[in-house]
Amino acid sequence: MHDEPLPPGQDGQESPGADQARSGTSLTDDLVALLEDGKTYLEAEAAYQKSRAGFVADKGKSGIVHGLAAFALVHIALIGLVVGVVIALSRFLTIWGATAAVTGVLLLGGYLFARSAIRHFKEAGASFGDDSP
């Protein structure tokens, strides 16, 4: 069972050629191997990022399509709501009065939101301005 001889250098005797210089890899060989490993790593990383970008682009396209469909449906629903409000108000006002009232309220709301948006954009733009007093 333990009749096998020990490898050279472990049996108490010197290994053959022990007085010769060790023949390991040189620094140049190590640097070449490191560069090859780095090149392999960069190629693998580039392939991974390329596949990831393709996945994100595919999901992004689907997201945009679904977002546009949702926007279209909400837009149509809001148009239906406006028409319904005009019809409901036509009992109390004339049809033209109801149309004018709904249009006026929507324009006023749009104006107020536009002013608010402009104020926010100006505040954001001012943060990029010159910091000197």
mmCIF file of C-alpha atoms in Angstrom, residues 45-132:
data_model
loop_
_atom_site.group_PDB
_atom_site.id
_atom_site.type_symbol
_atom_site.label_atom_id
_atom_site.label_comp_id
_atom_site.label_asym_id
_atom_site.label_seq_id
_atom_site.Cartn_x
_atom_site.Cartn_y
_atom_site.Cartn_z
ATOM 1 C CA GLU A 45 -16.619 41.650 -21.241
ATOM 2 C CA ALA A 46 -17.286 43.242 -24.646
ATOM 3 C CA ALA A 47 -19.389 40.245 -25.697
ATOM 4 C CA TYR A 48 -21.324 40.397 -22.415
ATOM 5 C CA GLN A 49 -21.995 44.134 -22.723
ATOM 6 C CA LYS A 50 -23.061 43.693 -26.349
ATOM 7 C CA SER A 51 -25.585 41.012 -25.426
ATOM 8 C CA ARG A 52 -26.790 43.106 -22.487
ATOM 9 C CA ALA A 53 -27.256 46.142 -24.734
ATOM 10 C CA GLY A 54 -29.257 44.030 -27.169
ATOM 11 C CA PHE A 55 -31.489 42.801 -24.350
ATOM 12 C CA VAL A 56 -32.044 46.340 -23.052
ATOM 13 C CA ALA A 57 -32.794 47.626 -26.556
ATOM 14 C CA ASP A 58 -35.351 44.871 -27.104
ATOM 15 C CA LYS A 59 -37.055 45.539 -23.768
ATOM 16 C CA GLY A 60 -36.857 49.288 -24.391
ATOM 17 C CA LYS A 61 -38.658 48.964 -27.712
ATOM 18 C CA SER A 62 -41.402 46.906 -26.096
ATOM 19 C CA GLY A 63 -41.680 49.430 -23.264
ATOM 20 C CA ILE A 64 -42.017 52.327 -25.690
ATOM 21 C CA VAL A 65 -44.715 50.545 -27.696
ATOM 22 C CA HIS A 66 -46.696 49.683 -24.566
ATOM 23 C CA GLY A 67 -46.235 53.208 -23.186
ATOM 24 C CA LEU A 68 -47.528 54.757 -26.403
ATOM 25 C CA ALA A 69 -50.523 52.413 -26.401
ATOM 26 C CA ALA A 70 -51.295 53.366 -22.789
ATOM 27 C CA PHE A 71 -50.951 57.058 -23.623
ATOM 28 C CA ALA A 72 -53.307 56.703 -26.591
ATOM 29 C CA LEU A 73 -55.947 54.905 -24.522
ATOM 30 C CA VAL A 74 -55.760 57.436 -21.678
ATOM 31 C CA HIS A 75 -55.948 60.277 -24.203
ATOM 32 C CA ILE A 76 -59.069 58.787 -25.812
ATOM 33 C CA ALA A 77 -60.621 58.263 -22.357
ATOM 34 C CA LEU A 78 -60.021 61.913 -21.473
ATOM 35 C CA ILE A 79 -61.592 63.026 -24.744
ATOM 36 C CA GLY A 80 -64.633 60.911 -23.855
ATOM 37 C CA LEU A 81 -64.740 62.532 -20.407
ATOM 38 C CA VAL A 82 -64.642 66.033 -21.903
ATOM 39 C CA VAL A 83 -67.431 65.173 -24.347
ATOM 40 C CA GLY A 84 -69.452 63.713 -21.470
ATOM 41 C CA VAL A 85 -68.976 66.861 -19.387
ATOM 42 C CA VAL A 86 -70.086 69.022 -22.312
ATOM 43 C CA ILE A 87 -73.213 66.869 -22.765
ATOM 44 C CA ALA A 88 -73.964 66.917 -19.029
ATOM 45 C CA LEU A 89 -73.563 70.700 -18.790
ATOM 46 C CA SER A 90 -75.702 71.292 -21.886
ATOM 47 C CA ARG A 91 -78.805 70.665 -19.701
ATOM 48 C CA PHE A 92 -77.894 73.683 -17.548
ATOM 49 C CA LEU A 93 -76.218 75.815 -20.228
ATOM 50 C CA THR A 94 -76.790 75.764 -23.954
ATOM 51 C CA ILE A 95 -74.610 73.378 -25.953
ATOM 52 C CA TRP A 96 -72.465 76.342 -26.962
ATOM 53 C CA GLY A 97 -72.255 77.580 -23.373
ATOM 54 C CA ALA A 98 -71.226 74.120 -22.129
ATOM 55 C CA THR A 99 -68.606 73.854 -24.858
ATOM 56 C CA ALA A 100 -67.257 77.317 -23.989
ATOM 57 C CA ALA A 101 -67.183 76.546 -20.240
ATOM 58 C CA VAL A 102 -65.331 73.248 -20.681
ATOM 59 C CA THR A 103 -62.907 74.772 -23.190
ATOM 60 C CA GLY A 104 -62.247 77.736 -20.891
ATOM 61 C CA VAL A 105 -61.538 75.514 -17.891
ATOM 62 C CA LEU A 106 -59.188 73.320 -19.954
ATOM 63 C CA LEU A 107 -57.341 76.357 -21.370
ATOM 64 C CA LEU A 108 -56.999 77.901 -17.886
ATOM 65 C CA GLY A 109 -55.631 74.629 -16.539
ATOM 66 C CA GLY A 110 -53.208 74.361 -19.460
ATOM 67 C CA TYR A 111 -52.045 77.943 -18.892
ATOM 68 C CA LEU A 112 -51.433 77.341 -15.178
ATOM 69 C CA PHE A 113 -49.501 74.130 -15.852
ATOM 70 C CA ALA A 114 -47.433 75.867 -18.559
ATOM 71 C CA ARG A 115 -46.506 78.704 -16.152
ATOM 72 C CA SER A 116 -45.521 76.170 -13.514
ATOM 73 C CA ALA A 117 -43.427 74.230 -16.032
ATOM 74 C CA ILE A 118 -41.651 77.402 -17.176
ATOM 75 C CA ARG A 119 -40.893 78.333 -13.550
ATOM 76 C CA HIS A 120 -39.428 74.869 -12.887
ATOM 77 C CA PHE A 121 -37.327 75.022 -16.072
ATOM 78 C CA LYS A 122 -35.998 78.462 -15.104
ATOM 79 C CA GLU A 123 -35.061 77.181 -11.642
ATOM 80 C CA ALA A 124 -33.306 74.197 -13.160
ATOM 81 C CA GLY A 125 -31.492 76.421 -15.664
ATOM 82 C CA ALA A 126 -30.401 78.790 -12.913
ATOM 83 C CA SER A 127 -28.616 75.952 -11.168
ATOM 84 C CA PHE A 128 -26.256 75.760 -14.156
ATOM 85 C CA GLY A 129 -25.557 79.489 -14.086
ATOM 86 C CA ASP A 130 -22.415 81.288 -12.973
ATOM 87 C CA ASP A 131 -21.683 80.768 -9.262
ATOM 88 C CA SER A 132 -19.658 83.956 -8.869
#
